[in-house]
């Protein structure tokens, strides 16, 4: 967006990236994924815990009702031996989940920047359309007033005056649409930046209300679409991460069909709390392996493995589909960008020609060499040419924004300013 060389747009994008709700939510999901990744890594390492227990007993058959309470405490260490790639699959899955969250964050940023830029372009286009229509309305209304005076004096026909009023009022009616488009774009910019519509600060309001040309890129030519740029797209990166996550889940499901070995060690110190004291302090160190082997579970583990395998195949297909769609969208965006540049050049040339023609028609009408119909036709052609130029500027800027979105924030476009 900085290639538009518009300070107001740069400020709006910076505010949106800092305060936009969608970006804030995506950033929190990245933090969540990173925490989950750290938790998963922690489960693969030995764990140390403190264990304490107590046992109370009372002899109810004895006349003395002897009772005692023995307390035991000590550290305990447990560790699952990393066999059959179970831990590697868990870590790979956690990392893939983190990659997916970062891709979602990048996608939220790209979408937010593109939406802000598009709303800003729509705002400037609506303002310029409104200004052009108001200027032409004033000119047409002035001509209609002159013809009314001439018609009352018997110099001009009432039909000519009515025709001039028709052009003026038809131009005036189109101003309302431009005003609506301007207000919608202003509210959209506020919402995207996390601001309540109508509650803009004075500096931003003044910058938005100031008349400004529609941002355009004077491109030297449309860029190519190398395959590496497609991978910049957040949806492609997310699909790739989801494929890695599905592969990790499949590896974990297959590892669950194989034995698990846990090593457990403990040091237990026992003391008598109530009753006859023990002879000295009893401290016992133990170490034991625990082997778990699934034997019969009605096929649940194997069914889960088949489920993960199907999900992995689905993720591969979705990844290929995402890449194919990305290539198509990028190609379409580049075509629109190139054609938009040519359409903008043609519309500017047409406006220059219409301006020259309108000036000649005004001079010829004043000299009595052309009819009023020819004069009004030239005015209408100038209106259409000017609005077409504004629309072409808006379309060309929108095509550049679509290219930015299609390439996930790239590529940089080569402009004639460089």
Coordinates of C-alpha atoms in Angstrom, one line a residue:
X1 CA 0.0 0.0 0.0
X2 CA 3.0 2.3 0.5
X3 CA 3.5 2.4 -3.3
X4 CA 0.3 4.6 -3.5
X5 CA 2.5 7.3 -1.9
X6 CA -0.4 8.5 0.2
X7 CA 0.4 9.6 3.8
X8 CA -3.2 9.5 4.9
X9 CA -3.6 5.9 3.6
X10 CA -0.3 4.9 5.4
X11 CA -1.6 6.3 8.7
X12 CA -5.0 4.5 8.3
X13 CA -3.3 1.2 7.6
X14 CA -0.9 1.6 10.6
X15 CA -3.9 2.4 12.9
X16 CA -5.8 -0.6 11.6
X17 CA -2.9 -3.0 12.1
X18 CA -2.5 -1.7 15.7
X19 CA -6.1 -1.5 16.8
X20 CA -8.1 -3.7 14.4
X21 CA -10.1 -6.4 16.2
X22 CA -9.4 -9.1 13.7
X23 CA -5.7 -8.7 13.9
X24 CA -5.8 -8.7 17.7
X25 CA -7.8 -11.9 17.8
X26 CA -5.3 -13.5 15.3
X27 CA -2.4 -12.4 17.5
X28 CA -4.0 -14.0 20.5
X29 CA -4.4 -17.3 18.6
X30 CA -0.7 -17.3 17.8
X31 CA 0.1 -16.9 21.5
X32 CA -2.2 -19.7 22.3
X33 CA -0.6 -22.0 19.7
X34 CA 2.9 -21.2 21.0
X35 CA 1.9 -22.0 24.5
X36 CA 0.4 -25.3 23.3
X37 CA 3.7 -26.0 21.5
X38 CA 5.7 -25.5 24.7
X39 CA 3.2 -27.7 26.6
X40 CA 3.6 -30.5 24.1
X41 CA 7.4 -30.3 24.3
X42 CA 7.1 -30.5 28.1
X43 CA 5.2 -33.8 27.9
X44 CA 8.2 -35.5 26.2
X45 CA 10.6 -34.7 29.0
X46 CA 10.9 -36.4 32.4
X47 CA 8.6 -35.1 35.0
X48 CA 9.4 -34.6 38.7
X49 CA 6.7 -34.5 41.4
X50 CA 6.4 -34.6 45.1
X51 CA 4.2 -37.3 46.6
X52 CA 2.8 -37.6 50.1
X53 CA 0.4 -40.1 51.6
X54 CA -0.9 -41.3 54.9
X55 CA -2.4 -44.6 56.2
X56 CA -4.5 -44.8 59.4
X57 CA -5.3 -48.1 61.2
X58 CA -7.1 -49.1 64.4
X59 CA -7.5 -52.5 66.0
X60 CA -11.1 -52.6 67.1
X61 CA -10.8 -56.2 68.5
X62 CA -8.1 -55.3 71.0
X63 CA -9.1 -54.0 74.4
X64 CA -6.6 -51.2 74.1
X65 CA -7.9 -50.2 70.7
X66 CA -4.4 -49.6 69.4
X67 CA -4.2 -47.1 66.5
X68 CA -1.5 -45.7 64.4
X69 CA -1.0 -43.4 61.4
X70 CA 2.0 -43.7 59.1
X71 CA 2.9 -40.8 56.8
X72 CA 5.0 -41.2 53.6
X73 CA 6.5 -38.6 51.4
X74 CA 9.2 -38.2 48.8
X75 CA 10.0 -37.3 45.2
X76 CA 8.8 -39.2 42.2
X77 CA 10.2 -39.2 38.6
X78 CA 8.4 -40.5 35.5
X79 CA 9.4 -40.6 31.9
X80 CA 8.0 -42.2 28.8
X81 CA 10.7 -43.7 26.6
X82 CA 10.5 -42.0 23.1
X83 CA 9.8 -45.0 20.9
X84 CA 8.2 -45.4 17.5
X85 CA 8.2 -41.7 16.7
X86 CA 5.3 -40.9 19.1
X87 CA 7.0 -37.8 20.6
X88 CA 8.4 -36.6 17.3
X89 CA 4.8 -36.7 15.9
X90 CA 3.4 -34.8 18.8
X91 CA 6.1 -32.1 18.5
X92 CA 5.6 -31.9 14.7
X93 CA 1.9 -31.5 15.2
X94 CA 2.3 -28.7 17.7
X95 CA 4.7 -26.9 15.4
X96 CA 2.3 -27.3 12.5
X97 CA -0.5 -25.9 14.6
X98 CA 1.7 -22.9 15.4
X99 CA 2.5 -22.4 11.7
X100 CA -1.2 -22.5 11.0
X101 CA -1.9 -19.9 13.6
X102 CA 0.8 -17.6 12.2
X103 CA -0.6 -18.1 8.7
X104 CA -4.0 -17.1 10.0
X105 CA -2.5 -14.0 11.6
X106 CA -0.7 -13.1 8.3
X107 CA -4.0 -13.6 6.5
X108 CA -5.8 -11.3 8.9
X109 CA -3.2 -8.7 8.4
X110 CA -3.3 -8.9 4.6
X111 CA -7.1 -8.9 4.5
X112 CA -7.3 -5.9 6.8
X113 CA -4.7 -3.9 4.9
X114 CA -6.5 -4.7 1.6
X115 CA -9.9 -3.8 3.1
X116 CA -8.6 -0.5 4.5
X117 CA -7.0 0.4 1.2
X118 CA -10.1 -0.5 -0.8
X119 CA -12.3 1.6 1.5
X120 CA -9.9 4.5 1.2
X121 CA -9.9 4.2 -2.6
X122 CA -13.7 4.1 -2.6
X123 CA -13.8 7.1 -0.4
X124 CA -11.6 9.2 -2.7
X125 CA -13.4 8.0 -5.8
X126 CA -16.8 9.0 -4.2
X127 CA -15.4 12.4 -3.2
X128 CA -14.1 13.1 -6.7
X129 CA -17.3 11.9 -8.3
X130 CA -19.3 14.2 -6.1
X131 CA -17.0 17.1 -6.8
X132 CA -17.2 16.6 -10.5
X133 CA -21.0 16.3 -10.5
X134 CA -21.4 19.4 -8.3
X135 CA -19.1 21.4 -10.6
X136 CA -21.0 20.3 -13.7
X137 CA -24.4 20.8 -12.0
X138 CA -23.5 24.4 -11.1
X139 CA -22.4 25.0 -14.8
X140 CA -25.6 23.4 -16.1
X141 CA -27.8 25.2 -13.6
X142 CA -26.2 28.5 -14.6
X143 CA -26.9 27.8 -18.2
X144 CA -30.5 26.8 -17.4
X145 CA -31.0 30.1 -15.6
X146 CA -29.6 32.1 -18.6
X147 CA -32.0 30.3 -20.9
X148 CA -34.9 30.9 -18.6
X149 CA -34.2 34.6 -18.8
X150 CA -33.8 34.4 -22.5
X151 CA -37.0 32.5 -22.9
X152 CA -38.9 35.0 -20.9
X153 CA -37.6 37.7 -23.1
X154 CA -38.6 35.8 -26.2
X155 CA -35.0 35.2 -27.4
X156 CA -34.7 31.5 -26.6
X157 CA -37.4 28.8 -26.8
X158 CA -39.0 27.4 -23.7
X159 CA -38.0 23.9 -25.0
X160 CA -34.3 24.8 -24.9
X161 CA -34.7 26.1 -21.3
X162 CA -36.5 22.9 -20.3
X163 CA -33.8 20.8 -21.9
X164 CA -31.1 22.6 -20.0
X165 CA -33.0 22.1 -16.7
X166 CA -33.2 18.4 -17.6
X167 CA -29.4 18.1 -17.8
X168 CA -28.9 20.1 -14.6
X169 CA -31.4 18.0 -12.5
X170 CA -30.2 14.7 -13.9
X171 CA -26.7 15.6 -12.8
X172 CA -28.0 16.8 -9.4
X173 CA -29.8 13.5 -8.9
X174 CA -26.5 11.6 -9.3
X175 CA -24.9 13.5 -6.5
X176 CA -26.9 11.6 -3.9
X177 CA -25.3 8.3 -4.9
X178 CA -21.9 9.8 -4.5
X179 CA -22.7 11.1 -1.0
X180 CA -24.0 7.7 0.1
X181 CA -20.8 6.0 -1.3
X182 CA -18.7 8.5 0.6
X183 CA -20.4 7.9 3.9
X184 CA -20.3 4.2 3.5
X185 CA -16.6 4.3 2.9
X186 CA -16.0 6.6 5.8
X187 CA -17.9 4.2 8.2
X188 CA -16.0 1.2 6.8
X189 CA -12.7 2.9 7.5
X190 CA -13.7 3.5 11.1
X191 CA -14.9 0.0 11.7
X192 CA -11.8 -1.6 10.3
X193 CA -9.7 0.5 12.6
X194 CA -11.7 -0.3 15.7
X195 CA -13.3 3.2 15.8
X196 CA -17.0 3.9 16.3
X197 CA -18.3 5.5 13.1
X198 CA -18.7 9.2 13.6
X199 CA -16.1 9.3 16.5
X200 CA -13.0 10.0 14.4
X201 CA -10.5 12.4 15.9
X202 CA -10.2 15.9 14.4
X203 CA -6.9 15.1 12.6
X204 CA -8.2 12.0 10.8
X205 CA -11.5 13.7 10.0
X206 CA -9.8 16.7 8.5
X207 CA -7.5 14.4 6.4
X208 CA -10.4 12.4 5.1
X209 CA -12.6 15.4 4.3
X210 CA -9.8 17.2 2.4
X211 CA -10.2 16.8 -1.4
X212 CA -7.6 14.4 -2.8
X213 CA -7.1 12.5 -6.0
X214 CA -8.0 8.8 -6.2
X215 CA -4.8 6.9 -5.4
X216 CA -3.3 5.2 -8.5
X217 CA -0.2 3.3 -9.5
X218 CA 1.5 4.5 -12.7
X219 CA 2.7 1.0 -13.5
X220 CA 5.4 0.3 -16.0
X221 CA 3.8 -3.1 -16.6
X222 CA 2.1 -5.9 -14.8
X223 CA 4.5 -8.2 -12.8
X224 CA 5.0 -11.9 -13.5
X225 CA 3.6 -14.6 -11.2
X226 CA 6.4 -16.8 -10.0
X227 CA 5.4 -19.9 -8.1
X228 CA 7.4 -18.8 -5.0
X229 CA 5.1 -15.7 -4.6
X230 CA 2.1 -18.0 -4.4
X231 CA 3.5 -19.5 -1.3
X232 CA 3.3 -16.1 0.3
X233 CA -0.4 -16.4 0.4
X234 CA -1.6 -17.1 4.0
X235 CA -4.3 -19.6 2.8
X236 CA -1.6 -21.7 1.0
X237 CA 0.7 -21.5 4.1
X238 CA -2.2 -22.6 6.3
X239 CA -3.2 -25.5 4.0
X240 CA 0.4 -26.6 4.1
X241 CA 0.5 -26.4 7.9
X242 CA -2.8 -28.3 8.1
X243 CA -1.3 -31.1 5.9
X244 CA 1.7 -31.3 8.3
X245 CA -0.7 -31.4 11.2
X246 CA -2.7 -34.2 9.7
X247 CA 0.5 -36.2 8.9
X248 CA 1.6 -35.8 12.6
X249 CA -1.8 -37.0 13.8
X250 CA -1.5 -40.0 11.5
X251 CA 1.9 -40.9 12.9
X252 CA 0.7 -40.5 16.4
X253 CA -2.3 -42.8 15.7
X254 CA 0.0 -45.5 14.3
X255 CA 2.3 -45.2 17.3
X256 CA -0.6 -45.8 19.6
X257 CA -0.8 -49.3 18.1
X258 CA 2.6 -50.2 19.5
X259 CA 3.9 -50.7 23.0
X260 CA 4.6 -47.8 25.4
X261 CA 7.4 -48.0 28.0
X262 CA 7.4 -45.7 31.1
X263 CA 10.2 -45.5 33.6
X264 CA 9.1 -44.6 37.1
X265 CA 11.4 -43.9 40.1
X266 CA 10.6 -42.8 43.6
X267 CA 12.3 -42.2 47.0
X268 CA 9.8 -42.7 49.8
X269 CA 10.4 -41.8 53.4
X270 CA 7.9 -43.2 56.0
X271 CA 7.4 -42.0 59.6
X272 CA 4.8 -42.9 62.3
X273 CA 2.6 -39.9 63.2
X274 CA 0.3 -41.7 65.7
X275 CA 1.0 -44.8 67.7
X276 CA 4.2 -46.7 68.4
X277 CA 7.2 -45.1 66.6
X278 CA 9.0 -47.0 63.9
X279 CA 12.4 -48.2 64.4
X280 CA 14.4 -45.4 62.8
X281 CA 13.3 -43.6 59.6
X282 CA 12.3 -45.9 56.8
X283 CA 13.5 -44.6 53.4
X284 CA 13.0 -46.8 50.3
X285 CA 14.1 -46.1 46.7
X286 CA 12.2 -47.8 43.9
X287 CA 12.6 -48.0 40.1
X288 CA 10.3 -49.8 37.8
X289 CA 9.5 -50.0 34.1
X290 CA 5.8 -50.0 33.0
X291 CA 5.0 -51.5 29.7
X292 CA 1.6 -51.0 28.1
X293 CA 0.6 -53.0 25.0
X294 CA -2.8 -52.7 23.4
X295 CA -4.2 -56.2 23.0
X296 CA -8.0 -56.0 22.6
X297 CA -10.1 -52.8 22.3
X298 CA -12.7 -53.9 19.7
X299 CA -10.7 -52.3 16.9
X300 CA -10.8 -48.7 18.3
X301 CA -7.1 -48.0 17.8
X302 CA -7.0 -49.3 14.3
X303 CA -10.2 -47.4 13.4
X304 CA -8.6 -44.2 14.7
X305 CA -5.6 -44.9 12.5
X306 CA -7.8 -45.3 9.5
X307 CA -9.6 -42.1 10.4
X308 CA -6.3 -40.2 10.6
X309 CA -5.2 -41.7 7.3
X310 CA -8.4 -40.5 5.6
X311 CA -8.0 -37.0 7.1
X312 CA -4.4 -36.9 5.8
X313 CA -5.5 -37.7 2.3
X314 CA -8.2 -35.0 2.6
X315 CA -5.7 -32.4 3.7
X316 CA -3.5 -33.3 0.6
X317 CA -6.4 -32.8 -1.7
X318 CA -7.3 -29.5 0.0
X319 CA -3.7 -28.3 -0.2
X320 CA -3.6 -29.0 -4.0
X321 CA -7.0 -27.3 -4.4
X322 CA -5.9 -24.2 -2.5
X323 CA -2.7 -23.9 -4.6
X324 CA -4.7 -24.2 -7.8
X325 CA -7.2 -21.6 -6.7
X326 CA -4.3 -19.3 -5.6
X327 CA -2.7 -19.6 -9.0
X328 CA -6.0 -18.8 -10.7
X329 CA -6.7 -15.8 -8.5
X330 CA -3.2 -14.4 -9.0
X331 CA -3.4 -14.8 -12.7
X332 CA -6.8 -13.0 -12.8
X333 CA -5.5 -10.2 -10.6
X334 CA -2.5 -9.6 -12.9
X335 CA -4.8 -9.5 -16.0
X336 CA -7.1 -7.0 -14.3
X337 CA -4.1 -5.0 -13.2
X338 CA -2.7 -4.8 -16.7
X339 CA -6.0 -4.1 -18.4
X340 CA -6.8 -1.5 -15.7
X341 CA -3.7 0.4 -16.6
X342 CA -4.6 0.5 -20.3
X343 CA -8.2 1.5 -19.5
X344 CA -7.0 4.3 -17.3
X345 CA -4.8 5.7 -20.1
X346 CA -7.6 5.5 -22.5
X347 CA -10.1 7.2 -20.2
X348 CA -7.7 10.0 -19.5
X349 CA -7.2 10.5 -23.2
X350 CA -11.0 10.4 -23.7
X351 CA -11.5 13.1 -21.0
X352 CA -9.0 15.4 -22.6
X353 CA -10.7 15.0 -25.9
X354 CA -14.1 15.6 -24.3
X355 CA -12.8 18.7 -22.5
X356 CA -11.5 20.1 -25.8
X357 CA -14.8 19.3 -27.5
X358 CA -16.8 20.9 -24.8
X359 CA -14.8 24.1 -24.9
X360 CA -15.3 24.3 -28.7
X361 CA -19.0 23.6 -28.3
X362 CA -19.3 26.4 -25.8
X363 CA -17.4 28.9 -28.0
X364 CA -19.5 27.9 -31.1
X365 CA -22.8 28.2 -29.2
X366 CA -21.8 31.6 -27.9
X367 CA -21.0 32.7 -31.5
X368 CA -24.3 31.3 -32.7
X369 CA -22.6 28.6 -34.8
X370 CA -24.1 25.6 -32.9
X371 CA -27.5 24.8 -31.5
X372 CA -28.2 24.3 -27.8
X373 CA -28.7 20.6 -28.4
X374 CA -25.1 20.3 -29.6
X375 CA -23.9 22.3 -26.6
X376 CA -25.8 20.1 -24.1
X377 CA -24.6 17.0 -25.9
X378 CA -21.0 18.2 -25.4
X379 CA -21.6 18.9 -21.7
X380 CA -23.1 15.4 -21.3
X381 CA -20.2 13.8 -23.0
X382 CA -17.8 15.7 -20.7
X383 CA -19.7 14.4 -17.7
X384 CA -19.5 10.9 -18.9
X385 CA -15.8 11.1 -19.8
X386 CA -14.9 12.6 -16.4
X387 CA -16.8 10.0 -14.5
X388 CA -15.4 7.3 -16.6
X389 CA -11.9 8.5 -15.8
X390 CA -12.7 8.5 -12.1
X391 CA -14.1 5.0 -12.4
X392 CA -11.0 3.9 -14.2
X393 CA -8.8 5.3 -11.5
X394 CA -10.8 3.4 -8.9
X395 CA -10.8 0.2 -10.9
X396 CA -7.0 0.4 -11.4
X397 CA -6.4 1.0 -7.7
X398 CA -8.8 -1.9 -6.8
X399 CA -6.9 -4.2 -9.2
X400 CA -3.6 -3.3 -7.5
X401 CA -5.2 -4.0 -4.1
X402 CA -6.6 -7.3 -5.5
X403 CA -3.1 -8.2 -6.7
X404 CA -1.7 -7.5 -3.2
X405 CA -4.4 -9.7 -1.7
X406 CA -3.9 -12.5 -4.3
X407 CA -0.2 -12.7 -3.6
X408 CA -0.6 -12.6 0.2
X409 CA 1.0 -9.1 0.6
X410 CA 3.2 -9.1 -2.6
X411 CA 4.7 -8.7 -5.0
X412 CA 6.1 -5.2 -5.1
X413 CA 4.8 -3.5 -8.2
X414 CA 7.2 -1.7 -10.5
X415 CA 6.0 1.9 -11.1
X416 CA 7.2 4.6 -13.5
X417 CA 8.1 6.7 -10.5
X418 CA 11.0 4.3 -9.9

